[in-house]
Amino acid sequence: MGANRHRLLLGITGGVAAYKAAELARLLLQAGSDVQVVMTASAQRFVTPLTFQSLTGRPVITDMWNGGVDNGMPHIELSRDRDGIVIAPASADFIAKLVTGLADDLLSTLCLARECPLMVAPAMNRQMWEHAATQRNMRQLEADGVTIAGPAAGAQACGETGFGRLLEAPELAAAIEAWFEAWMQPKLLRDVRVLITAGPTFEAIDAVRGITNLSSGKMGYAIAQAAIAAGADVTLVSGRTCMGAPKQARLINVTSAAEMLAAVTAETSSCAIFIGVAAVADYRVVTPNPQKIKKTKDTLTLELARNPDILEYVASLPQPPFCVGFAAESENLVEYAQEKRRRKKLPLLVANLVQDALSRDDNELILFDDEGAHPLPRAAKSVLAGQLIAHVAKLYRNPALTQKRKAS
Ligand code: C5P
């Protein structure tokens, strides 16, 4: 591996997991990265800067006012020559600072002044992790385009068990590698208009009830973020989710499949790529009751009608955009996915097992295209989204493949 493959700034914040950052620094250096460490004051209560200085061969920077950089402005200078910043471990307090844009020490200030991408690897007590404030902050960080790695579940230093452990150093090193691969792509979809559907649909039964599903929208939102990172001009048509949309995307909120179809129909003629990630309800209630149905009868029968298949509709247009579909299956993944790709006439279909995917932050995918199957091993949805967008861009940019499809 060549020297200085990635120029990385490793930020260490206060937490007992700071000791794992030493092993992480060693692995990153071994993989050929150039690592500059910045520590917060509380990080230094757990591990000394000397540990990292000895490992990296570079002075560790800890002070806003004496950063050892030529122009005396370490908060700006330090991130400018970096390909990315990784905060590991990231404490609950530091995450809250990132979300609000607080900049009261060197590490938080340089995160605010950065031009490069940011990855955060949280580590904290399980109750701090589960707290509504932390969960809200994590959603906001994701919406701000920050990549999240972990945390893992297991025994904690405090004696409790649950989510909040920093990922192990080899896992983190692999996540960083995959993240760089995704981010350091040239702008593969620069100015290409990409239309993405995400989240569940909600089909009304009456004034307050409806039929929906467990889709969180995480995968679709991660794909929107990855497409933006690749330079695309993204429109996101989203069912109801708790996610914050990437701020550079044009967001169209919808509720039902019919609304989703209307929004997609209005947008398709101006898009070059369509990625249907939404979990669209297959059926809707024929006549939703405008009032709340009273429980006067022992049984209630709902008449359902098939919803239009949005993806199939777009893919069968005379001049379709490059269409990508998803297949979430609970069994016979490969067989069902291949059949779906053929039936919907899709150049690319992304398959996953529903039980692996729903509401989780990670997933495992298989991409099916004319060349065959391309498995993407388990990783954070943000990492998989980057890999998927790279694959989409490769197919979309390959005129030979497009010609071959048109001829077939
Ligand atoms: O056939 P199935 O519902 O499993 O297909 C899933 C794929 O089709 C997804 O890409 C989904 O977004 C899309 N779809 C759609 N409209 C529907 C049903 C599915 O766009 N009514």
PDB file of C-alpha atoms in Angstrom, residues 40-285:
ATOM      1  CA  THR A  40      -9.928  17.562  23.662  1.00  0.00           C
ATOM      2  CA  ALA A  41      -9.051  18.440  27.264  1.00  0.00           C
ATOM      3  CA  SER A  42     -11.175  15.592  28.656  1.00  0.00           C
ATOM      4  CA  ALA A  43      -9.672  13.054  26.216  1.00  0.00           C
ATOM      5  CA  GLN A  44      -6.306  13.825  27.805  1.00  0.00           C
ATOM      6  CA  ARG A  45      -7.679  12.762  31.198  1.00  0.00           C
ATOM      7  CA  PHE A  46      -8.048   9.224  29.786  1.00  0.00           C
ATOM      8  CA  VAL A  47      -5.000   8.847  27.493  1.00  0.00           C
ATOM      9  CA  THR A  48      -1.942  11.062  27.156  1.00  0.00           C
ATOM     10  CA  PRO A  49      -1.028  12.925  23.957  1.00  0.00           C
ATOM     11  CA  LEU A  50       2.384  11.248  24.225  1.00  0.00           C
ATOM     12  CA  THR A  51       0.787   7.888  23.334  1.00  0.00           C
ATOM     13  CA  PHE A  52      -0.498   9.277  20.044  1.00  0.00           C
ATOM     14  CA  GLN A  53       2.610  11.328  19.372  1.00  0.00           C
ATOM     15  CA  SER A  54       4.706   8.170  19.716  1.00  0.00           C
ATOM     16  CA  LEU A  55       2.387   6.209  17.416  1.00  0.00           C
ATOM     17  CA  THR A  56       1.955   8.837  14.696  1.00  0.00           C
ATOM     18  CA  GLY A  57       5.330  10.548  14.882  1.00  0.00           C
ATOM     19  CA  ARG A  58       3.524  13.892  14.892  1.00  0.00           C
ATOM     20  CA  PRO A  59       2.879  16.286  17.741  1.00  0.00           C
ATOM     21  CA  VAL A  60      -0.678  15.956  19.018  1.00  0.00           C
ATOM     22  CA  ILE A  61      -2.536  19.243  18.898  1.00  0.00           C
ATOM     23  CA  THR A  62      -4.642  20.093  21.903  1.00  0.00           C
ATOM     24  CA  ASP A  63      -4.740  23.841  22.135  1.00  0.00           C
ATOM     25  CA  MET A  64      -6.688  26.422  20.197  1.00  0.00           C
ATOM     26  CA  TRP A  65      -4.165  29.117  21.062  1.00  0.00           C
ATOM     27  CA  ASN A  66      -0.906  27.277  20.588  1.00  0.00           C
ATOM     28  CA  GLY A  67      -1.590  24.992  17.686  1.00  0.00           C
ATOM     29  CA  GLY A  68       1.926  24.967  16.253  1.00  0.00           C
ATOM     30  CA  VAL A  69       0.695  25.999  12.796  1.00  0.00           C
ATOM     31  CA  ASP A  70       2.345  28.751  10.849  1.00  0.00           C
ATOM     32  CA  ASN A  71      -0.521  31.197  10.529  1.00  0.00           C
ATOM     33  CA  GLY A  72      -1.580  30.857  14.166  1.00  0.00           C
ATOM     34  CA  MET A  73      -5.059  29.670  13.109  1.00  0.00           C
ATOM     35  CA  PRO A  74      -5.079  25.939  13.823  1.00  0.00           C
ATOM     36  CA  HIS A  75      -8.888  25.781  13.782  1.00  0.00           C
ATOM     37  CA  ILE A  76      -8.816  26.602  10.067  1.00  0.00           C
ATOM     38  CA  GLU A  77      -5.432  25.387   8.989  1.00  0.00           C
ATOM     39  CA  LEU A  78      -5.580  21.887  10.479  1.00  0.00           C
ATOM     40  CA  SER A  79      -8.487  20.583   8.424  1.00  0.00           C
ATOM     41  CA  ARG A  80      -7.511  22.201   5.120  1.00  0.00           C
ATOM     42  CA  ASP A  81      -4.953  19.607   4.068  1.00  0.00           C
ATOM     43  CA  ARG A  82      -7.060  16.680   5.357  1.00  0.00           C
ATOM     44  CA  ASP A  83      -9.206  14.328   3.277  1.00  0.00           C
ATOM     45  CA  GLY A  84     -11.494  13.684   6.225  1.00  0.00           C
ATOM     46  CA  ILE A  85     -12.022  14.073   9.967  1.00  0.00           C
ATOM     47  CA  VAL A  86     -12.914  11.089  12.170  1.00  0.00           C
ATOM     48  CA  ILE A  87     -14.029  11.649  15.769  1.00  0.00           C
ATOM     49  CA  ALA A  88     -13.434   8.423  17.713  1.00  0.00           C
ATOM     50  CA  PRO A  89     -14.610   8.178  20.393  1.00  0.00           C
ATOM     51  CA  ALA A  90     -17.259  10.878  20.087  1.00  0.00           C
ATOM     52  CA  SER A  91     -18.854  11.662  23.465  1.00  0.00           C
ATOM     53  CA  ALA A  92     -22.530  12.615  23.860  1.00  0.00           C
ATOM     54  CA  ASP A  93     -21.395  16.121  24.780  1.00  0.00           C
ATOM     55  CA  PHE A  94     -19.221  16.493  21.685  1.00  0.00           C
ATOM     56  CA  ILE A  95     -22.021  15.202  19.436  1.00  0.00           C
ATOM     57  CA  ALA A  96     -24.391  17.801  20.943  1.00  0.00           C
ATOM     58  CA  LYS A  97     -21.801  20.479  20.187  1.00  0.00           C
ATOM     59  CA  LEU A  98     -21.495  19.350  16.570  1.00  0.00           C
ATOM     60  CA  VAL A  99     -25.275  19.481  16.163  1.00  0.00           C
ATOM     61  CA  THR A 100     -25.627  22.982  17.549  1.00  0.00           C
ATOM     62  CA  GLY A 101     -22.463  24.335  15.926  1.00  0.00           C
ATOM     63  CA  LEU A 102     -20.852  25.143  19.269  1.00  0.00           C
ATOM     64  CA  ALA A 103     -17.169  25.908  18.880  1.00  0.00           C
ATOM     65  CA  ASP A 104     -15.574  26.339  22.284  1.00  0.00           C
ATOM     66  CA  ASP A 105     -12.388  24.321  21.839  1.00  0.00           C
ATOM     67  CA  LEU A 106     -10.001  23.408  19.038  1.00  0.00           C
ATOM     68  CA  LEU A 107     -11.676  20.160  17.915  1.00  0.00           C
ATOM     69  CA  SER A 108     -15.239  21.539  17.811  1.00  0.00           C
ATOM     70  CA  THR A 109     -14.035  24.711  16.072  1.00  0.00           C
ATOM     71  CA  LEU A 110     -12.135  22.886  13.372  1.00  0.00           C
ATOM     72  CA  CYS A 111     -15.144  20.619  12.735  1.00  0.00           C
ATOM     73  CA  LEU A 112     -17.207  23.751  12.161  1.00  0.00           C
ATOM     74  CA  ALA A 113     -14.560  25.310   9.898  1.00  0.00           C
ATOM     75  CA  ARG A 114     -13.927  22.130   7.897  1.00  0.00           C
ATOM     76  CA  GLU A 115     -14.395  21.662   4.170  1.00  0.00           C
ATOM     77  CA  CYS A 116     -13.779  17.902   4.253  1.00  0.00           C
ATOM     78  CA  PRO A 117     -16.263  15.147   5.250  1.00  0.00           C
ATOM     79  CA  LEU A 118     -16.759  14.117   8.873  1.00  0.00           C
ATOM     80  CA  MET A 119     -17.271  10.696  10.438  1.00  0.00           C
ATOM     81  CA  VAL A 120     -18.375  10.265  14.033  1.00  0.00           C
ATOM     82  CA  ALA A 121     -17.962   7.069  16.080  1.00  0.00           C
ATOM     83  CA  PRO A 122     -20.095   7.512  19.210  1.00  0.00           C
ATOM     84  CA  ALA A 123     -19.146   5.939  22.546  1.00  0.00           C
ATOM     85  CA  MET A 124     -21.061   6.464  25.752  1.00  0.00           C
ATOM     86  CA  ASN A 125     -23.103   4.830  28.486  1.00  0.00           C
ATOM     87  CA  ARG A 126     -26.157   3.060  27.094  1.00  0.00           C
ATOM     88  CA  GLN A 127     -28.627   5.400  28.797  1.00  0.00           C
ATOM     89  CA  MET A 128     -26.868   8.443  27.417  1.00  0.00           C
ATOM     90  CA  TRP A 129     -27.045   6.820  23.976  1.00  0.00           C
ATOM     91  CA  GLU A 130     -30.741   5.979  24.289  1.00  0.00           C
ATOM     92  CA  HIS A 131     -31.668   9.424  25.638  1.00  0.00           C
ATOM     93  CA  ALA A 132     -34.078  11.266  23.351  1.00  0.00           C
ATOM     94  CA  ALA A 133     -31.660  14.205  23.114  1.00  0.00           C
ATOM     95  CA  THR A 134     -28.808  12.006  21.850  1.00  0.00           C
ATOM     96  CA  GLN A 135     -31.080  10.168  19.411  1.00  0.00           C
ATOM     97  CA  ARG A 136     -32.390  13.511  18.117  1.00  0.00           C
ATOM     98  CA  ASN A 137     -28.818  14.737  17.757  1.00  0.00           C
ATOM     99  CA  MET A 138     -27.801  11.625  15.828  1.00  0.00           C
ATOM    100  CA  ARG A 139     -30.657  12.115  13.351  1.00  0.00           C
ATOM    101  CA  GLN A 140     -29.638  15.712  12.875  1.00  0.00           C
ATOM    102  CA  LEU A 141     -25.980  14.778  12.341  1.00  0.00           C
ATOM    103  CA  GLU A 142     -27.021  12.308   9.639  1.00  0.00           C
ATOM    104  CA  ALA A 143     -29.200  14.958   8.022  1.00  0.00           C
ATOM    105  CA  ASP A 144     -26.205  17.305   8.079  1.00  0.00           C
ATOM    106  CA  GLY A 145     -24.312  14.751   6.010  1.00  0.00           C
ATOM    107  CA  VAL A 146     -22.119  13.375   8.796  1.00  0.00           C
ATOM    108  CA  THR A 147     -21.321   9.649   8.572  1.00  0.00           C
ATOM    109  CA  ILE A 148     -22.017   7.670  11.733  1.00  0.00           C
ATOM    110  CA  ALA A 149     -20.022   4.533  12.601  1.00  0.00           C
ATOM    111  CA  GLY A 150     -21.533   2.437  15.411  1.00  0.00           C
ATOM    112  CA  PRO A 151     -21.970   2.289  18.311  1.00  0.00           C
ATOM    113  CA  ALA A 152     -21.927  -1.443  19.043  1.00  0.00           C
ATOM    114  CA  ALA A 153     -23.831  -3.246  21.784  1.00  0.00           C
ATOM    115  CA  GLY A 154     -22.196  -5.153  24.618  1.00  0.00           C
ATOM    116  CA  ALA A 155     -20.689  -4.852  28.078  1.00  0.00           C
ATOM    117  CA  GLN A 156     -19.742  -1.308  29.035  1.00  0.00           C
ATOM    118  CA  ALA A 157     -17.005   0.042  31.291  1.00  0.00           C
ATOM    119  CA  CYS A 158     -19.685   1.275  33.707  1.00  0.00           C
ATOM    120  CA  GLY A 159     -20.849  -2.333  34.254  1.00  0.00           C
ATOM    121  CA  GLU A 160     -24.059  -1.967  32.236  1.00  0.00           C
ATOM    122  CA  THR A 161     -24.849  -3.744  28.963  1.00  0.00           C
ATOM    123  CA  GLY A 162     -26.365  -2.183  25.856  1.00  0.00           C
ATOM    124  CA  PHE A 163     -25.682   0.061  22.869  1.00  0.00           C
ATOM    125  CA  GLY A 164     -22.960   2.648  23.315  1.00  0.00           C
ATOM    126  CA  ARG A 165     -19.666   0.786  22.914  1.00  0.00           C
ATOM    127  CA  LEU A 166     -17.160   2.255  20.488  1.00  0.00           C
ATOM    128  CA  LEU A 167     -16.679  -0.077  17.512  1.00  0.00           C
ATOM    129  CA  GLU A 168     -13.543  -2.174  17.830  1.00  0.00           C
ATOM    130  CA  ALA A 169     -10.481  -0.656  16.161  1.00  0.00           C
ATOM    131  CA  PRO A 170     -10.367  -3.100  13.184  1.00  0.00           C
ATOM    132  CA  GLU A 171     -14.098  -2.524  12.511  1.00  0.00           C
ATOM    133  CA  LEU A 172     -13.614   1.227  12.673  1.00  0.00           C
ATOM    134  CA  ALA A 173     -10.555   1.098  10.415  1.00  0.00           C
ATOM    135  CA  ALA A 174     -12.611  -0.880   7.840  1.00  0.00           C
ATOM    136  CA  ALA A 175     -15.519   1.584   8.095  1.00  0.00           C
ATOM    137  CA  ILE A 176     -13.116   4.492   7.549  1.00  0.00           C
ATOM    138  CA  GLU A 177     -11.605   2.768   4.529  1.00  0.00           C
ATOM    139  CA  ALA A 178     -15.051   2.172   2.951  1.00  0.00           C
ATOM    140  CA  TRP A 179     -16.083   5.734   3.791  1.00  0.00           C
ATOM    141  CA  PHE A 180     -13.044   7.173   2.037  1.00  0.00           C
ATOM    142  CA  GLU A 181     -13.729   4.995  -0.960  1.00  0.00           C
ATOM    143  CA  ALA A 182     -17.227   6.466  -1.163  1.00  0.00           C
ATOM    144  CA  TRP A 183     -16.264  10.082  -0.459  1.00  0.00           C
ATOM    145  CA  MET A 184     -13.126  10.292  -2.489  1.00  0.00           C
ATOM    146  CA  GLN A 185     -14.883   9.278  -5.629  1.00  0.00           C
ATOM    147  CA  PRO A 186     -14.590  11.954  -8.219  1.00  0.00           C
ATOM    148  CA  LYS A 187     -17.966  13.686  -8.591  1.00  0.00           C
ATOM    149  CA  LEU A 188     -19.344  10.746 -10.574  1.00  0.00           C
ATOM    150  CA  LEU A 189     -22.822  12.209 -10.985  1.00  0.00           C
ATOM    151  CA  ARG A 190     -21.955  15.895 -11.266  1.00  0.00           C
ATOM    152  CA  ASP A 191     -25.123  17.851 -12.149  1.00  0.00           C
ATOM    153  CA  VAL A 192     -27.038  14.667 -13.006  1.00  0.00           C
ATOM    154  CA  ARG A 193     -30.675  14.929 -11.888  1.00  0.00           C
ATOM    155  CA  VAL A 194     -31.563  12.028  -9.611  1.00  0.00           C
ATOM    156  CA  LEU A 195     -35.080  11.318  -8.365  1.00  0.00           C
ATOM    157  CA  ILE A 196     -35.358   9.101  -5.281  1.00  0.00           C
ATOM    158  CA  THR A 197     -38.420   7.735  -3.462  1.00  0.00           C
ATOM    159  CA  ALA A 198     -37.981   6.827   0.209  1.00  0.00           C
ATOM    160  CA  GLY A 199     -39.825   5.779   3.339  1.00  0.00           C
ATOM    161  CA  PRO A 200     -43.205   4.100   3.723  1.00  0.00           C
ATOM    162  CA  THR A 201     -46.556   5.089   2.269  1.00  0.00           C
ATOM    163  CA  PHE A 202     -49.668   5.469   4.427  1.00  0.00           C
ATOM    164  CA  GLU A 203     -53.040   4.428   3.014  1.00  0.00           C
ATOM    165  CA  ALA A 204     -55.938   5.923   4.950  1.00  0.00           C
ATOM    166  CA  ILE A 205     -58.677   3.665   6.387  1.00  0.00           C
ATOM    167  CA  ASP A 206     -60.548   6.505   8.046  1.00  0.00           C
ATOM    168  CA  ALA A 207     -59.850   9.959   9.470  1.00  0.00           C
ATOM    169  CA  VAL A 208     -57.204   8.687  11.899  1.00  0.00           C
ATOM    170  CA  ARG A 209     -56.189   5.152  10.877  1.00  0.00           C
ATOM    171  CA  GLY A 210     -54.304   3.727   7.987  1.00  0.00           C
ATOM    172  CA  ILE A 211     -52.203   0.919   6.507  1.00  0.00           C
ATOM    173  CA  THR A 212     -48.464   1.482   6.525  1.00  0.00           C
ATOM    174  CA  ASN A 213     -45.231  -0.469   7.050  1.00  0.00           C
ATOM    175  CA  LEU A 214     -42.007  -0.399   9.068  1.00  0.00           C
ATOM    176  CA  SER A 215     -39.776   1.347   6.537  1.00  0.00           C
ATOM    177  CA  SER A 216     -37.688   4.000   8.359  1.00  0.00           C
ATOM    178  CA  GLY A 217     -36.485   5.819   5.246  1.00  0.00           C
ATOM    179  CA  LYS A 218     -32.845   5.386   6.374  1.00  0.00           C
ATOM    180  CA  MET A 219     -31.650   3.655   3.203  1.00  0.00           C
ATOM    181  CA  GLY A 220     -33.366   6.093   0.827  1.00  0.00           C
ATOM    182  CA  TYR A 221     -32.093   9.107   2.745  1.00  0.00           C
ATOM    183  CA  ALA A 222     -28.563   7.644   2.824  1.00  0.00           C
ATOM    184  CA  ILE A 223     -28.724   7.140  -0.958  1.00  0.00           C
ATOM    185  CA  ALA A 224     -29.899  10.727  -1.403  1.00  0.00           C
ATOM    186  CA  GLN A 225     -26.927  11.879   0.678  1.00  0.00           C
ATOM    187  CA  ALA A 226     -24.497   9.710  -1.306  1.00  0.00           C
ATOM    188  CA  ALA A 227     -25.889  10.998  -4.619  1.00  0.00           C
ATOM    189  CA  ILE A 228     -25.411  14.572  -3.386  1.00  0.00           C
ATOM    190  CA  ALA A 229     -21.846  13.701  -2.379  1.00  0.00           C
ATOM    191  CA  ALA A 230     -21.326  12.427  -5.940  1.00  0.00           C
ATOM    192  CA  GLY A 231     -22.410  15.823  -7.277  1.00  0.00           C
ATOM    193  CA  ALA A 232     -25.998  14.939  -8.262  1.00  0.00           C
ATOM    194  CA  ASP A 233     -28.945  17.293  -8.179  1.00  0.00           C
ATOM    195  CA  VAL A 234     -31.305  15.289  -5.962  1.00  0.00           C
ATOM    196  CA  THR A 235     -35.087  15.358  -5.570  1.00  0.00           C
ATOM    197  CA  LEU A 236     -36.325  13.198  -2.705  1.00  0.00           C
ATOM    198  CA  VAL A 237     -39.984  12.143  -2.710  1.00  0.00           C
ATOM    199  CA  SER A 238     -40.530  10.889   0.802  1.00  0.00           C
ATOM    200  CA  GLY A 239     -43.294   9.158   2.714  1.00  0.00           C
ATOM    201  CA  ARG A 240     -43.671   9.968   6.420  1.00  0.00           C
ATOM    202  CA  THR A 241     -40.405   9.341   8.302  1.00  0.00           C
ATOM    203  CA  CYS A 242     -38.677  10.700  11.399  1.00  0.00           C
ATOM    204  CA  MET A 243     -35.579  11.512   9.344  1.00  0.00           C
ATOM    205  CA  GLY A 244     -34.145  14.935   8.638  1.00  0.00           C
ATOM    206  CA  ALA A 245     -33.641  15.249   4.874  1.00  0.00           C
ATOM    207  CA  PRO A 246     -30.210  16.171   3.485  1.00  0.00           C
ATOM    208  CA  LYS A 247     -30.315  19.931   3.196  1.00  0.00           C
ATOM    209  CA  GLN A 248     -29.047  20.000  -0.400  1.00  0.00           C
ATOM    210  CA  ALA A 249     -31.903  17.750  -1.598  1.00  0.00           C
ATOM    211  CA  ARG A 250     -35.207  19.094  -2.876  1.00  0.00           C
ATOM    212  CA  LEU A 251     -37.701  17.377  -0.589  1.00  0.00           C
ATOM    213  CA  ILE A 252     -41.277  16.556  -1.628  1.00  0.00           C
ATOM    214  CA  ASN A 253     -43.294  15.133   1.279  1.00  0.00           C
ATOM    215  CA  VAL A 254     -46.100  12.713   0.432  1.00  0.00           C
ATOM    216  CA  THR A 255     -48.334  10.372   2.408  1.00  0.00           C
ATOM    217  CA  SER A 256     -50.061   7.847   0.126  1.00  0.00           C
ATOM    218  CA  ALA A 257     -48.875   5.842  -2.881  1.00  0.00           C
ATOM    219  CA  ALA A 258     -51.184   7.939  -5.091  1.00  0.00           C
ATOM    220  CA  GLU A 259     -49.462  11.133  -3.874  1.00  0.00           C
ATOM    221  CA  MET A 260     -46.070   9.535  -4.407  1.00  0.00           C
ATOM    222  CA  LEU A 261     -47.008   8.557  -7.958  1.00  0.00           C
ATOM    223  CA  ALA A 262     -48.256  12.095  -8.688  1.00  0.00           C
ATOM    224  CA  ALA A 263     -45.025  13.648  -7.360  1.00  0.00           C
ATOM    225  CA  VAL A 264     -42.861  11.161  -9.290  1.00  0.00           C
ATOM    226  CA  THR A 265     -44.870  11.659 -12.506  1.00  0.00           C
ATOM    227  CA  ALA A 266     -44.352  15.414 -12.283  1.00  0.00           C
ATOM    228  CA  GLU A 267     -40.582  14.954 -11.872  1.00  0.00           C
ATOM    229  CA  THR A 268     -39.623  12.031 -14.149  1.00  0.00           C
ATOM    230  CA  SER A 269     -39.301  13.943 -17.413  1.00  0.00           C
ATOM    231  CA  SER A 270     -36.528  16.088 -15.937  1.00  0.00           C
ATOM    232  CA  CYS A 271     -34.586  13.311 -14.200  1.00  0.00           C
ATOM    233  CA  ALA A 272     -31.850  11.127 -15.644  1.00  0.00           C
ATOM    234  CA  ILE A 273     -31.805   8.509 -12.888  1.00  0.00           C
ATOM    235  CA  PHE A 274     -34.733   7.195 -10.855  1.00  0.00           C
ATOM    236  CA  ILE A 275     -34.077   5.183  -7.686  1.00  0.00           C
ATOM    237  CA  GLY A 276     -37.205   3.659  -6.111  1.00  0.00           C
ATOM    238  CA  VAL A 277     -36.309   2.913  -2.515  1.00  0.00           C
ATOM    239  CA  ALA A 278     -39.738   3.587  -0.985  1.00  0.00           C
ATOM    240  CA  ALA A 279     -41.729   0.761   0.559  1.00  0.00           C
ATOM    241  CA  VAL A 280     -44.897   1.526  -1.372  1.00  0.00           C
ATOM    242  CA  ALA A 281     -48.093  -0.134  -0.083  1.00  0.00           C
ATOM    243  CA  ASP A 282     -49.297  -2.695  -2.608  1.00  0.00           C
ATOM    244  CA  TYR A 283     -52.952  -2.017  -1.734  1.00  0.00           C
ATOM    245  CA  ARG A 284     -55.054   0.985  -0.670  1.00  0.00           C
ATOM    246  CA  VAL A 285     -58.519   1.147   0.876  1.00  0.00           C
TER     247      VAL A 285
END
